[in-house]
C-alpha cells in the first residue's frame, strides 16, 4: 500500500487532501496529514476513509525521520525555509518530495545526492510557480514543434479577490501567506527587455508597473516578480530577448504600496523601539522626520507630495494609519506591525471568494507571420475555505504525488515541472478538474 | 617589559605606531606590528628601536593565540567583523583589547566573561566613535557638575578633505575604509527630536540632511548616522528630548549620493550578471527600466526628474557612469562595482591633505539661562600618509593602550570611553598632542 505524507493542514491543504483522498480510495493508498495543530489536521481529514491526522513538529528530528521513512511521497506545504529540514530524511529513506516553493540555493545543493539516491525533489509545483511553468512549457513546446521562433515571454500571476468580494479601497484581502504579501519583492527584481538586462531595486519596484488586460476580468496592474532572467535557461530559450514575470494587483494598489515602502513601514530588519502601545499615528509619525503640516495626514501628504484627494492617502487612511488605535505587538519590526494591521483590515470573510489569475503571453514568429498567444487561467473560489488559491496550489501538488506514485516521472534530483512527462499529464488532469485556460491568438 | 600587539598596519596605523613607539622608549615596552603584509608592517616599523614587524593571519588560530598570549594589550585595527575572533584569545590569556569599532552584538555578549577574567575590551576608541564620546561626556559632565540641565545633544563627524585638495565635484576622496563609504547608512538611522523617536529608512537617508556651520571652515551637510537613540542611555541622559549624530559631507554630496542609492548602485545583496566587460553606461542602463530619452544621460535626467544643468547629473557624469569605459570586476555586487569606480575617481593623491571634523553641539539650561555650547575639532592632515584621520583614530587608541598599561582604567568588560578615568586623561593627552577643540558658548 502506497503512503503519502502531507505536511501542513492550512487553507492550501483543503483541495490537496480532498484530491489525494479520492485517489487513495481508487488506488488503495493511505494519506497521513501532519500539522503542528492536531485539531486542524483532524478537521481536514474528518470523514475521509483513507486519511489519518497526526500532530507533527518539523524540528523533532526523531518524529520527522520516523514519519518520512513510512511514506512513499511527502507533499510539503511548510514555509519555504523549512523544506530543507526534510530533504536529508527523504534521501536517507528514498522518499520523494513535492513542494510549491521556489528552489532555494539550499534545495539546489541536494541535486546530485538526490540523483544518486534516485529520489525526486519536485519544487515549484503550485500555481505561480507551478501552473505558470507548465502552461509556458506547453505553449513553447507547441510553437517550437510547429517550427516557430519565440520572441517574447511574459507571464502574470495573482492571488486576488472577486470583484463582488472587493469592499475596500486596496481591492486586496489576505487569501494566502500574509507575510509574503508584506515582504513581497524585498529583494530586487530583474527581467530582460529588448535583449537588455533590467534590474529594479526594491525602493521603486512598485513604481515599475504596467497594465495587463486579463481575458474576461479586465485590467490589472503588474509589478516585476523576482528573477525572470533565469527562466531563459530553464525554459531552454537562452537568447530570448524579452522575458518578464509579474505579480498582479488591482489598479492603484502598487502606487499606494510604494508609499508604505517609501515611508519605511515594510522593513523587516530592525525592531521598532517600544512599539507596543504606540498609536498607529505615532508609529507613522516616527518616519515623518521633517514634518511639514498641522496633522499627521497633512504631513504625510507633504512628504508624499500628493494632493488632498489622492487615493494613496485614502488607502492609507482606510488602513487606520492616522488613527489612535494602538499597536498590539512588542519587539516587532515595521513589517510585523504592518502585517498585524493588514490582518485586521484585509480580512477575507467567510462569504468572500478569492480569484486566481495566471496569464501567459507569448510572441512568436511562425511561417513568416508574427503572432501572439495569450493564455488565461481565471479561477474563482467557492468560499473562504474552498479557495481558488487552495485549488490551484493544492491540485498540482496532489497530481504530482499521483504521477510519482504511478512512476510517470522519469527525472530524478531537484526538478521543477518543465518536463513533458510532468506538464502534459498534469495540465490534462487539471483540465479534467475544471482548471483550463482560455486561449486567444492574434497577429501582431 | 610590557608588550603591545598592533593588528593592522594600514594608513590608520601610522600615528598609532609612532605614538606607541615613543611611549615604548620612555617606558621600556616592546611593540609588535602584525599585518597580512609583512612588507607593510616592516614599512611602518622601520627605524623604530622598540618595534618589530610580523606577518599575521587572523584566521590562523595557532598564530593568533600565540601572539595574543605574548601581549599585555592588543590594539586592533582589523575590520569590525573580525574583532570577535580575538576576544576568546584575549580572555583566555587575560590580555586587554582596544578597538575603534562600534560595539557589535557579538562583542557585547562577552561583557560578563570579560569582567570575570578582569579584562578590558575597550571599543569605540577612535575619532567617531571615540573622541566624540569623550568630548560629549566632558561637556555633559561639566554642565551637570555646575547644576545645569541638558536639553539637546547633537554631534557631527566627518572624514573629508581640505578645500585646497578638493578638485572634484563631489568634494570627497577616499581617506579611509572605502567600502564603508559605499555602504554607509545601509541600515536605517534613528534619532530623537522634540521628545519623539524618528527613524529614517535607507531609501531616503541622504535626503534627510541638514546644514551644519563648522567653526572656521564653513557650512557642510549632515545625514543621520546609525542609532543615535541608544546614546541617551549610554550618556546617562535617558529622557533627553533631542539626540542626533550626523555624518558630514560637502554641500550637494548627499543629494547626488541619494541618486546613486535610488538608481540601485549601492546594493550589496546580489551579483550583477556578467558584470565584467559591461561599459559603465551599460551598467547604469540596467537600472533605467522605462527608458525615456535618446541617450542614457537624458534617460537618467528623466528618471531623476532633474534639469539639464543639474549638479547631480554633473557629479554622475564626472564619475564616468555615462562612459564606455569597462567594468573590471566579475561576480560583483553593485556596491563592489561602484567601489571599484570610486577608488579610481576619488583618488587621495600623495600631496592631498585630509580634514577631520568633529563638532559637538549641546543646549542646556543653567541658572535660569538657556545656552548652547559648540565644541569643534578641525584637524588637517600633513600629507596622504600622515593624515588627520590616522592621527585622530590612531592616537586615542595609543593613548588608551598607555592608560591600560599604567593601570589608569578601573572598568572591566566591554566598555566605551564614557568613563572619567578614560576621557579626562585621554582628552588631556590629545590636547598635549595638538588635538584640541575650539569652544563657543552663546545664549539661546
PDB file of C-alpha atoms in Angstrom, chain A residues 160-418:
ATOM      1  CA  UNK A 160      -6.730  38.322  -5.677  1.00  0.00           C
ATOM      2  CA  UNK A 161     -10.406  38.544  -4.759  1.00  0.00           C
ATOM      3  CA  UNK A 162     -13.505  38.544  -6.966  1.00  0.00           C
ATOM      4  CA  UNK A 163     -14.941  41.973  -7.832  1.00  0.00           C
ATOM      5  CA  UNK A 164     -18.028  41.111  -5.713  1.00  0.00           C
ATOM      6  CA  UNK A 165     -15.854  40.484  -2.639  1.00  0.00           C
ATOM      7  CA  UNK A 166     -13.990  43.735  -3.128  1.00  0.00           C
ATOM      8  CA  UNK A 167     -15.196  46.117  -0.432  1.00  0.00           C
ATOM      9  CA  UNK A 168     -12.029  48.016   0.425  1.00  0.00           C
ATOM     10  CA  UNK A 169     -10.034  50.680  -1.415  1.00  0.00           C
ATOM     11  CA  UNK A 170      -6.989  48.425  -1.824  1.00  0.00           C
ATOM     12  CA  UNK A 171      -9.002  45.741  -3.639  1.00  0.00           C
ATOM     13  CA  UNK A 172      -6.980  43.201  -1.720  1.00  0.00           C
ATOM     14  CA  UNK A 173      -7.558  40.692   1.073  1.00  0.00           C
ATOM     15  CA  UNK A 174      -5.359  38.100   2.680  1.00  0.00           C
ATOM     16  CA  UNK A 175      -6.062  34.856   0.849  1.00  0.00           C
ATOM     17  CA  UNK A 176      -2.610  33.306   1.306  1.00  0.00           C
ATOM     18  CA  UNK A 177       0.554  33.618   3.404  1.00  0.00           C
ATOM     19  CA  UNK A 178       0.219  37.210   4.644  1.00  0.00           C
ATOM     20  CA  UNK A 179       3.900  37.753   5.491  1.00  0.00           C
ATOM     21  CA  UNK A 180       4.689  37.093   1.841  1.00  0.00           C
ATOM     22  CA  UNK A 181       2.393  39.996   0.965  1.00  0.00           C
ATOM     23  CA  UNK A 182       4.264  42.354   3.280  1.00  0.00           C
ATOM     24  CA  UNK A 183       7.774  41.406   2.240  1.00  0.00           C
ATOM     25  CA  UNK A 184       6.901  40.831  -1.437  1.00  0.00           C
ATOM     26  CA  UNK A 185       9.710  41.944  -3.687  1.00  0.00           C
ATOM     27  CA  UNK A 186      12.052  42.811  -0.815  1.00  0.00           C
ATOM     28  CA  UNK A 187      14.980  41.711  -2.994  1.00  0.00           C
ATOM     29  CA  UNK A 188      15.467  43.448  -6.326  1.00  0.00           C
ATOM     30  CA  UNK A 189      13.651  42.102  -9.378  1.00  0.00           C
ATOM     31  CA  UNK A 190      15.164  41.519 -12.805  1.00  0.00           C
ATOM     32  CA  UNK A 191      13.943  40.863 -16.302  1.00  0.00           C
ATOM     33  CA  UNK A 192      15.025  41.114 -19.952  1.00  0.00           C
ATOM     34  CA  UNK A 193      13.626  43.769 -22.283  1.00  0.00           C
ATOM     35  CA  UNK A 194      14.671  44.135 -25.928  1.00  0.00           C
ATOM     36  CA  UNK A 195      17.705  41.985 -25.247  1.00  0.00           C
ATOM     37  CA  UNK A 196      18.874  44.105 -22.301  1.00  0.00           C
ATOM     38  CA  UNK A 197      19.081  43.065 -18.661  1.00  0.00           C
ATOM     39  CA  UNK A 198      16.934  45.230 -16.373  1.00  0.00           C
ATOM     40  CA  UNK A 199      17.186  45.365 -12.568  1.00  0.00           C
ATOM     41  CA  UNK A 200      14.639  47.128 -10.387  1.00  0.00           C
ATOM     42  CA  UNK A 201      15.635  47.830  -6.775  1.00  0.00           C
ATOM     43  CA  UNK A 202      13.025  47.372  -4.053  1.00  0.00           C
ATOM     44  CA  UNK A 203      12.887  51.117  -3.432  1.00  0.00           C
ATOM     45  CA  UNK A 204      10.990  51.582  -6.715  1.00  0.00           C
ATOM     46  CA  UNK A 205       9.733  48.093  -7.542  1.00  0.00           C
ATOM     47  CA  UNK A 206       6.098  49.104  -7.040  1.00  0.00           C
ATOM     48  CA  UNK A 207       6.510  52.090  -9.351  1.00  0.00           C
ATOM     49  CA  UNK A 208       7.822  49.890 -12.170  1.00  0.00           C
ATOM     50  CA  UNK A 209       4.341  48.674 -13.103  1.00  0.00           C
ATOM     51  CA  UNK A 210       2.394  48.014 -16.231  1.00  0.00           C
ATOM     52  CA  UNK A 211      -1.239  47.411 -17.062  1.00  0.00           C
ATOM     53  CA  UNK A 212      -2.308  43.891 -18.046  1.00  0.00           C
ATOM     54  CA  UNK A 213      -5.640  43.190 -19.695  1.00  0.00           C
ATOM     55  CA  UNK A 214      -6.871  39.840 -18.431  1.00  0.00           C
ATOM     56  CA  UNK A 215      -9.348  37.911 -20.559  1.00  0.00           C
ATOM     57  CA  UNK A 216     -12.785  38.204 -19.001  1.00  0.00           C
ATOM     58  CA  UNK A 217     -11.953  40.235 -15.901  1.00  0.00           C
ATOM     59  CA  UNK A 218     -10.431  43.463 -17.193  1.00  0.00           C
ATOM     60  CA  UNK A 219      -7.345  45.466 -16.390  1.00  0.00           C
ATOM     61  CA  UNK A 220      -4.942  44.819 -13.523  1.00  0.00           C
ATOM     62  CA  UNK A 221      -1.500  46.183 -12.777  1.00  0.00           C
ATOM     63  CA  UNK A 222       1.674  44.122 -12.532  1.00  0.00           C
ATOM     64  CA  UNK A 223       4.978  44.705 -10.767  1.00  0.00           C
ATOM     65  CA  UNK A 224       8.098  42.655 -11.631  1.00  0.00           C
ATOM     66  CA  UNK A 225       8.416  39.351  -9.786  1.00  0.00           C
ATOM     67  CA  UNK A 226      11.868  38.207  -8.569  1.00  0.00           C
ATOM     68  CA  UNK A 227      14.385  36.958 -11.132  1.00  0.00           C
ATOM     69  CA  UNK A 228      12.787  36.435 -14.550  1.00  0.00           C
ATOM     70  CA  UNK A 229      16.123  36.140 -16.305  1.00  0.00           C
ATOM     71  CA  UNK A 230      16.977  32.690 -15.072  1.00  0.00           C
ATOM     72  CA  UNK A 231      13.928  31.315 -16.866  1.00  0.00           C
ATOM     73  CA  UNK A 232      15.644  31.847 -20.216  1.00  0.00           C
ATOM     74  CA  UNK A 233      17.924  28.970 -19.323  1.00  0.00           C
ATOM     75  CA  UNK A 234      15.248  26.948 -17.553  1.00  0.00           C
ATOM     76  CA  UNK A 235      12.862  27.193 -20.494  1.00  0.00           C
ATOM     77  CA  UNK A 236      15.694  26.398 -22.961  1.00  0.00           C
ATOM     78  CA  UNK A 237      15.480  29.819 -24.640  1.00  0.00           C
ATOM     79  CA  UNK A 238      18.909  31.178 -23.669  1.00  0.00           C
ATOM     80  CA  UNK A 239      18.856  34.159 -26.078  1.00  0.00           C
ATOM     81  CA  UNK A 240      15.205  35.160 -25.673  1.00  0.00           C
ATOM     82  CA  UNK A 241      15.221  38.992 -25.815  1.00  0.00           C
ATOM     83  CA  UNK A 242      12.093  39.546 -23.703  1.00  0.00           C
ATOM     84  CA  UNK A 243      11.330  37.668 -20.503  1.00  0.00           C
ATOM     85  CA  UNK A 244       9.147  39.123 -17.790  1.00  0.00           C
ATOM     86  CA  UNK A 245       7.223  37.636 -14.875  1.00  0.00           C
ATOM     87  CA  UNK A 246       4.885  39.939 -12.999  1.00  0.00           C
ATOM     88  CA  UNK A 247       2.639  39.845  -9.947  1.00  0.00           C
ATOM     89  CA  UNK A 248      -0.870  41.229 -10.346  1.00  0.00           C
ATOM     90  CA  UNK A 249      -2.693  43.687  -8.120  1.00  0.00           C
ATOM     91  CA  UNK A 250      -5.808  45.797  -8.517  1.00  0.00           C
ATOM     92  CA  UNK A 251      -5.134  49.078 -10.312  1.00  0.00           C
ATOM     93  CA  UNK A 252      -3.870  51.731  -7.882  1.00  0.00           C
ATOM     94  CA  UNK A 253      -2.586  49.213  -5.333  1.00  0.00           C
ATOM     95  CA  UNK A 254       1.066  49.472  -6.284  1.00  0.00           C
ATOM     96  CA  UNK A 255       1.351  53.252  -6.065  1.00  0.00           C
ATOM     97  CA  UNK A 256      -0.106  53.179  -2.550  1.00  0.00           C
ATOM     98  CA  UNK A 257       2.034  50.208  -1.504  1.00  0.00           C
ATOM     99  CA  UNK A 258       5.079  52.050  -2.811  1.00  0.00           C
ATOM    100  CA  UNK A 259       4.178  54.861  -0.402  1.00  0.00           C
ATOM    101  CA  UNK A 260       4.307  52.373   2.502  1.00  0.00           C
ATOM    102  CA  UNK A 261       7.716  51.180   1.265  1.00  0.00           C
ATOM    103  CA  UNK A 262       8.971  54.752   0.881  1.00  0.00           C
ATOM    104  CA  UNK A 263       7.776  55.711   4.366  1.00  0.00           C
ATOM    105  CA  UNK A 264       9.628  52.656   5.726  1.00  0.00           C
ATOM    106  CA  UNK A 265       6.725  50.535   7.014  1.00  0.00           C
ATOM    107  CA  UNK A 266       7.686  47.264   5.277  1.00  0.00           C
ATOM    108  CA  UNK A 267      11.222  46.958   6.681  1.00  0.00           C
ATOM    109  CA  UNK A 268      11.876  43.656   8.478  1.00  0.00           C
ATOM    110  CA  UNK A 269      15.465  44.268   9.539  1.00  0.00           C
ATOM    111  CA  UNK A 270      15.080  46.090  12.851  1.00  0.00           C
ATOM    112  CA  UNK A 271      12.806  46.275  15.892  1.00  0.00           C
ATOM    113  CA  UNK A 272      10.746  49.430  16.455  1.00  0.00           C
ATOM    114  CA  UNK A 273      11.613  50.565  20.000  1.00  0.00           C
ATOM    115  CA  UNK A 274       8.687  50.338  22.444  1.00  0.00           C
ATOM    116  CA  UNK A 275       6.213  49.562  19.667  1.00  0.00           C
ATOM    117  CA  UNK A 276       3.510  48.159  21.918  1.00  0.00           C
ATOM    118  CA  UNK A 277       1.022  50.868  22.853  1.00  0.00           C
ATOM    119  CA  UNK A 278       2.063  53.386  20.205  1.00  0.00           C
ATOM    120  CA  UNK A 279      -0.943  54.631  18.275  1.00  0.00           C
ATOM    121  CA  UNK A 280      -0.726  53.919  14.557  1.00  0.00           C
ATOM    122  CA  UNK A 281      -0.477  57.677  14.091  1.00  0.00           C
ATOM    123  CA  UNK A 282       2.507  57.779  16.472  1.00  0.00           C
ATOM    124  CA  UNK A 283       4.075  54.954  14.540  1.00  0.00           C
ATOM    125  CA  UNK A 284       3.617  56.703  11.201  1.00  0.00           C
ATOM    126  CA  UNK A 285       4.931  59.963  12.697  1.00  0.00           C
ATOM    127  CA  UNK A 286       8.218  58.258  13.553  1.00  0.00           C
ATOM    128  CA  UNK A 287       9.019  58.231   9.842  1.00  0.00           C
ATOM    129  CA  UNK A 288       7.970  61.830   9.159  1.00  0.00           C
ATOM    130  CA  UNK A 289      11.233  63.375  10.250  1.00  0.00           C
ATOM    131  CA  UNK A 290      10.961  66.817   8.744  1.00  0.00           C
ATOM    132  CA  UNK A 291       7.310  67.312   9.477  1.00  0.00           C
ATOM    133  CA  UNK A 292       5.501  69.921   7.480  1.00  0.00           C
ATOM    134  CA  UNK A 293       1.801  70.230   8.277  1.00  0.00           C
ATOM    135  CA  UNK A 294      -0.523  70.562  11.251  1.00  0.00           C
ATOM    136  CA  UNK A 295      -1.822  67.000  11.271  1.00  0.00           C
ATOM    137  CA  UNK A 296      -0.039  63.751  10.523  1.00  0.00           C
ATOM    138  CA  UNK A 297      -2.240  63.387   7.446  1.00  0.00           C
ATOM    139  CA  UNK A 298      -1.145  66.786   6.155  1.00  0.00           C
ATOM    140  CA  UNK A 299       2.482  65.978   6.949  1.00  0.00           C
ATOM    141  CA  UNK A 300       2.198  62.724   5.016  1.00  0.00           C
ATOM    142  CA  UNK A 301       0.606  64.472   2.048  1.00  0.00           C
ATOM    143  CA  UNK A 302       3.501  66.900   2.061  1.00  0.00           C
ATOM    144  CA  UNK A 303       6.029  64.068   2.381  1.00  0.00           C
ATOM    145  CA  UNK A 304       4.483  62.085  -0.487  1.00  0.00           C
ATOM    146  CA  UNK A 305       3.874  65.263  -2.467  1.00  0.00           C
ATOM    147  CA  UNK A 306       0.273  64.325  -3.249  1.00  0.00           C
ATOM    148  CA  UNK A 307      -2.932  66.340  -3.252  1.00  0.00           C
ATOM    149  CA  UNK A 308      -5.852  66.397  -0.867  1.00  0.00           C
ATOM    150  CA  UNK A 309      -7.967  63.842  -2.666  1.00  0.00           C
ATOM    151  CA  UNK A 310      -5.104  61.493  -3.503  1.00  0.00           C
ATOM    152  CA  UNK A 311      -6.276  57.898  -3.483  1.00  0.00           C
ATOM    153  CA  UNK A 312      -2.931  56.968  -1.882  1.00  0.00           C
ATOM    154  CA  UNK A 313      -3.906  58.988   1.192  1.00  0.00           C
ATOM    155  CA  UNK A 314      -7.410  57.479   1.118  1.00  0.00           C
ATOM    156  CA  UNK A 315      -5.952  53.949   1.136  1.00  0.00           C
ATOM    157  CA  UNK A 316      -3.551  54.771   3.951  1.00  0.00           C
ATOM    158  CA  UNK A 317      -6.316  56.457   5.960  1.00  0.00           C
ATOM    159  CA  UNK A 318      -8.584  53.420   5.457  1.00  0.00           C
ATOM    160  CA  UNK A 319      -5.833  51.222   6.930  1.00  0.00           C
ATOM    161  CA  UNK A 320      -6.053  53.301  10.095  1.00  0.00           C
ATOM    162  CA  UNK A 321      -2.555  54.741   9.978  1.00  0.00           C
ATOM    163  CA  UNK A 322      -3.846  58.163  11.108  1.00  0.00           C
ATOM    164  CA  UNK A 323      -5.920  56.645  13.914  1.00  0.00           C
ATOM    165  CA  UNK A 324      -5.314  56.491  17.651  1.00  0.00           C
ATOM    166  CA  UNK A 325      -5.796  52.730  17.730  1.00  0.00           C
ATOM    167  CA  UNK A 326      -2.837  51.085  19.412  1.00  0.00           C
ATOM    168  CA  UNK A 327      -0.148  48.774  18.073  1.00  0.00           C
ATOM    169  CA  UNK A 328      -0.536  45.386  19.806  1.00  0.00           C
ATOM    170  CA  UNK A 329       2.914  43.911  19.218  1.00  0.00           C
ATOM    171  CA  UNK A 330       6.061  44.341  21.219  1.00  0.00           C
ATOM    172  CA  UNK A 331       9.597  43.838  19.953  1.00  0.00           C
ATOM    173  CA  UNK A 332       8.169  43.977  16.458  1.00  0.00           C
ATOM    174  CA  UNK A 333       9.709  45.027  13.161  1.00  0.00           C
ATOM    175  CA  UNK A 334       7.836  47.521  10.970  1.00  0.00           C
ATOM    176  CA  UNK A 335       6.854  44.567   8.724  1.00  0.00           C
ATOM    177  CA  UNK A 336       5.403  42.722  11.758  1.00  0.00           C
ATOM    178  CA  UNK A 337       3.363  45.763  12.808  1.00  0.00           C
ATOM    179  CA  UNK A 338       2.082  46.350   9.282  1.00  0.00           C
ATOM    180  CA  UNK A 339       1.222  42.668   8.909  1.00  0.00           C
ATOM    181  CA  UNK A 340      -0.743  42.678  12.155  1.00  0.00           C
ATOM    182  CA  UNK A 341      -2.682  45.728  10.932  1.00  0.00           C
ATOM    183  CA  UNK A 342      -3.340  44.231   7.492  1.00  0.00           C
ATOM    184  CA  UNK A 343      -4.614  41.020   9.080  1.00  0.00           C
ATOM    185  CA  UNK A 344      -7.226  43.136  10.857  1.00  0.00           C
ATOM    186  CA  UNK A 345      -8.160  45.217   7.810  1.00  0.00           C
ATOM    187  CA  UNK A 346      -7.779  42.917   4.826  1.00  0.00           C
ATOM    188  CA  UNK A 347      -9.953  40.228   6.379  1.00  0.00           C
ATOM    189  CA  UNK A 348     -11.046  37.557   3.950  1.00  0.00           C
ATOM    190  CA  UNK A 349     -14.594  36.967   5.205  1.00  0.00           C
ATOM    191  CA  UNK A 350     -16.394  33.623   5.243  1.00  0.00           C
ATOM    192  CA  UNK A 351     -18.610  34.630   2.329  1.00  0.00           C
ATOM    193  CA  UNK A 352     -15.779  36.197   0.318  1.00  0.00           C
ATOM    194  CA  UNK A 353     -14.438  34.482  -2.749  1.00  0.00           C
ATOM    195  CA  UNK A 354     -10.888  34.686  -3.958  1.00  0.00           C
ATOM    196  CA  UNK A 355      -9.781  34.848  -7.553  1.00  0.00           C
ATOM    197  CA  UNK A 356      -6.634  33.467  -9.040  1.00  0.00           C
ATOM    198  CA  UNK A 357      -5.266  34.819 -12.302  1.00  0.00           C
ATOM    199  CA  UNK A 358      -2.497  33.367 -14.390  1.00  0.00           C
ATOM    200  CA  UNK A 359      -1.883  34.837 -17.811  1.00  0.00           C
ATOM    201  CA  UNK A 360       0.884  33.787 -20.169  1.00  0.00           C
ATOM    202  CA  UNK A 361       1.645  35.949 -23.196  1.00  0.00           C
ATOM    203  CA  UNK A 362       3.997  34.618 -25.858  1.00  0.00           C
ATOM    204  CA  UNK A 363       5.010  36.384 -29.061  1.00  0.00           C
ATOM    205  CA  UNK A 364       6.483  34.246 -31.795  1.00  0.00           C
ATOM    206  CA  UNK A 365       7.208  34.057 -35.491  1.00  0.00           C
ATOM    207  CA  UNK A 366       5.666  31.178 -37.426  1.00  0.00           C
ATOM    208  CA  UNK A 367       5.628  30.732 -41.199  1.00  0.00           C
ATOM    209  CA  UNK A 368       6.785  34.307 -41.700  1.00  0.00           C
ATOM    210  CA  UNK A 369       3.970  35.699 -39.561  1.00  0.00           C
ATOM    211  CA  UNK A 370       4.341  37.299 -36.142  1.00  0.00           C
ATOM    212  CA  UNK A 371       1.681  36.181 -33.711  1.00  0.00           C
ATOM    213  CA  UNK A 372       0.864  36.484 -30.066  1.00  0.00           C
ATOM    214  CA  UNK A 373      -0.879  33.911 -27.942  1.00  0.00           C
ATOM    215  CA  UNK A 374      -2.495  34.856 -24.678  1.00  0.00           C
ATOM    216  CA  UNK A 375      -3.449  32.020 -22.370  1.00  0.00           C
ATOM    217  CA  UNK A 376      -5.500  32.973 -19.303  1.00  0.00           C
ATOM    218  CA  UNK A 377      -6.482  30.984 -16.273  1.00  0.00           C
ATOM    219  CA  UNK A 378      -9.065  32.828 -14.185  1.00  0.00           C
ATOM    220  CA  UNK A 379     -10.430  30.773 -11.340  1.00  0.00           C
ATOM    221  CA  UNK A 380     -12.799  31.931  -8.618  1.00  0.00           C
ATOM    222  CA  UNK A 381     -13.067  30.244  -5.236  1.00  0.00           C
ATOM    223  CA  UNK A 382     -16.268  28.817  -3.768  1.00  0.00           C
ATOM    224  CA  UNK A 383     -15.959  30.407  -0.335  1.00  0.00           C
ATOM    225  CA  UNK A 384     -13.280  31.319   2.183  1.00  0.00           C
ATOM    226  CA  UNK A 385     -12.391  27.654   2.789  1.00  0.00           C
ATOM    227  CA  UNK A 386     -12.592  26.238  -0.728  1.00  0.00           C
ATOM    228  CA  UNK A 387     -10.497  28.918  -2.339  1.00  0.00           C
ATOM    229  CA  UNK A 388      -9.200  29.153  -5.858  1.00  0.00           C
ATOM    230  CA  UNK A 389      -5.729  29.520  -4.343  1.00  0.00           C
ATOM    231  CA  UNK A 390      -6.135  26.266  -2.411  1.00  0.00           C
ATOM    232  CA  UNK A 391      -7.240  24.524  -5.594  1.00  0.00           C
ATOM    233  CA  UNK A 392      -4.584  25.898  -7.881  1.00  0.00           C
ATOM    234  CA  UNK A 393      -1.753  25.296  -5.431  1.00  0.00           C
ATOM    235  CA  UNK A 394      -3.091  22.065  -3.905  1.00  0.00           C
ATOM    236  CA  UNK A 395      -4.229  20.207  -7.002  1.00  0.00           C
ATOM    237  CA  UNK A 396      -0.909  20.379  -8.883  1.00  0.00           C
ATOM    238  CA  UNK A 397       0.787  19.054  -5.730  1.00  0.00           C
ATOM    239  CA  UNK A 398      -1.708  16.197  -5.491  1.00  0.00           C
ATOM    240  CA  UNK A 399      -1.421  15.429  -9.191  1.00  0.00           C
ATOM    241  CA  UNK A 400       2.359  15.363  -8.867  1.00  0.00           C
ATOM    242  CA  UNK A 401       2.119  12.869  -5.999  1.00  0.00           C
ATOM    243  CA  UNK A 402      -0.131  10.704  -8.160  1.00  0.00           C
ATOM    244  CA  UNK A 403       2.261  10.881 -11.122  1.00  0.00           C
ATOM    245  CA  UNK A 404       5.187   9.955  -8.893  1.00  0.00           C
ATOM    246  CA  UNK A 405       3.405   7.024  -7.236  1.00  0.00           C
ATOM    247  CA  UNK A 406       2.462   5.688 -10.685  1.00  0.00           C
ATOM    248  CA  UNK A 407       6.069   6.042 -11.907  1.00  0.00           C
ATOM    249  CA  UNK A 408       5.179   8.558 -14.619  1.00  0.00           C
ATOM    250  CA  UNK A 409       8.065  10.875 -13.831  1.00  0.00           C
ATOM    251  CA  UNK A 410      11.450   9.736 -15.137  1.00  0.00           C
ATOM    252  CA  UNK A 411      13.566  12.664 -13.889  1.00  0.00           C
ATOM    253  CA  UNK A 412      15.404  12.471 -10.586  1.00  0.00           C
ATOM    254  CA  UNK A 413      17.075  15.125  -8.449  1.00  0.00           C
ATOM    255  CA  UNK A 414      15.889  18.690  -7.802  1.00  0.00           C
ATOM    256  CA  UNK A 415      13.413  19.442 -10.589  1.00  0.00           C
ATOM    257  CA  UNK A 416      10.591  21.818 -11.481  1.00  0.00           C
ATOM    258  CA  UNK A 417       7.636  20.933 -13.747  1.00  0.00           C
ATOM    259  CA  UNK A 418       9.161  21.913 -17.088  1.00  0.00           C
TER     260      UNK A 418
END
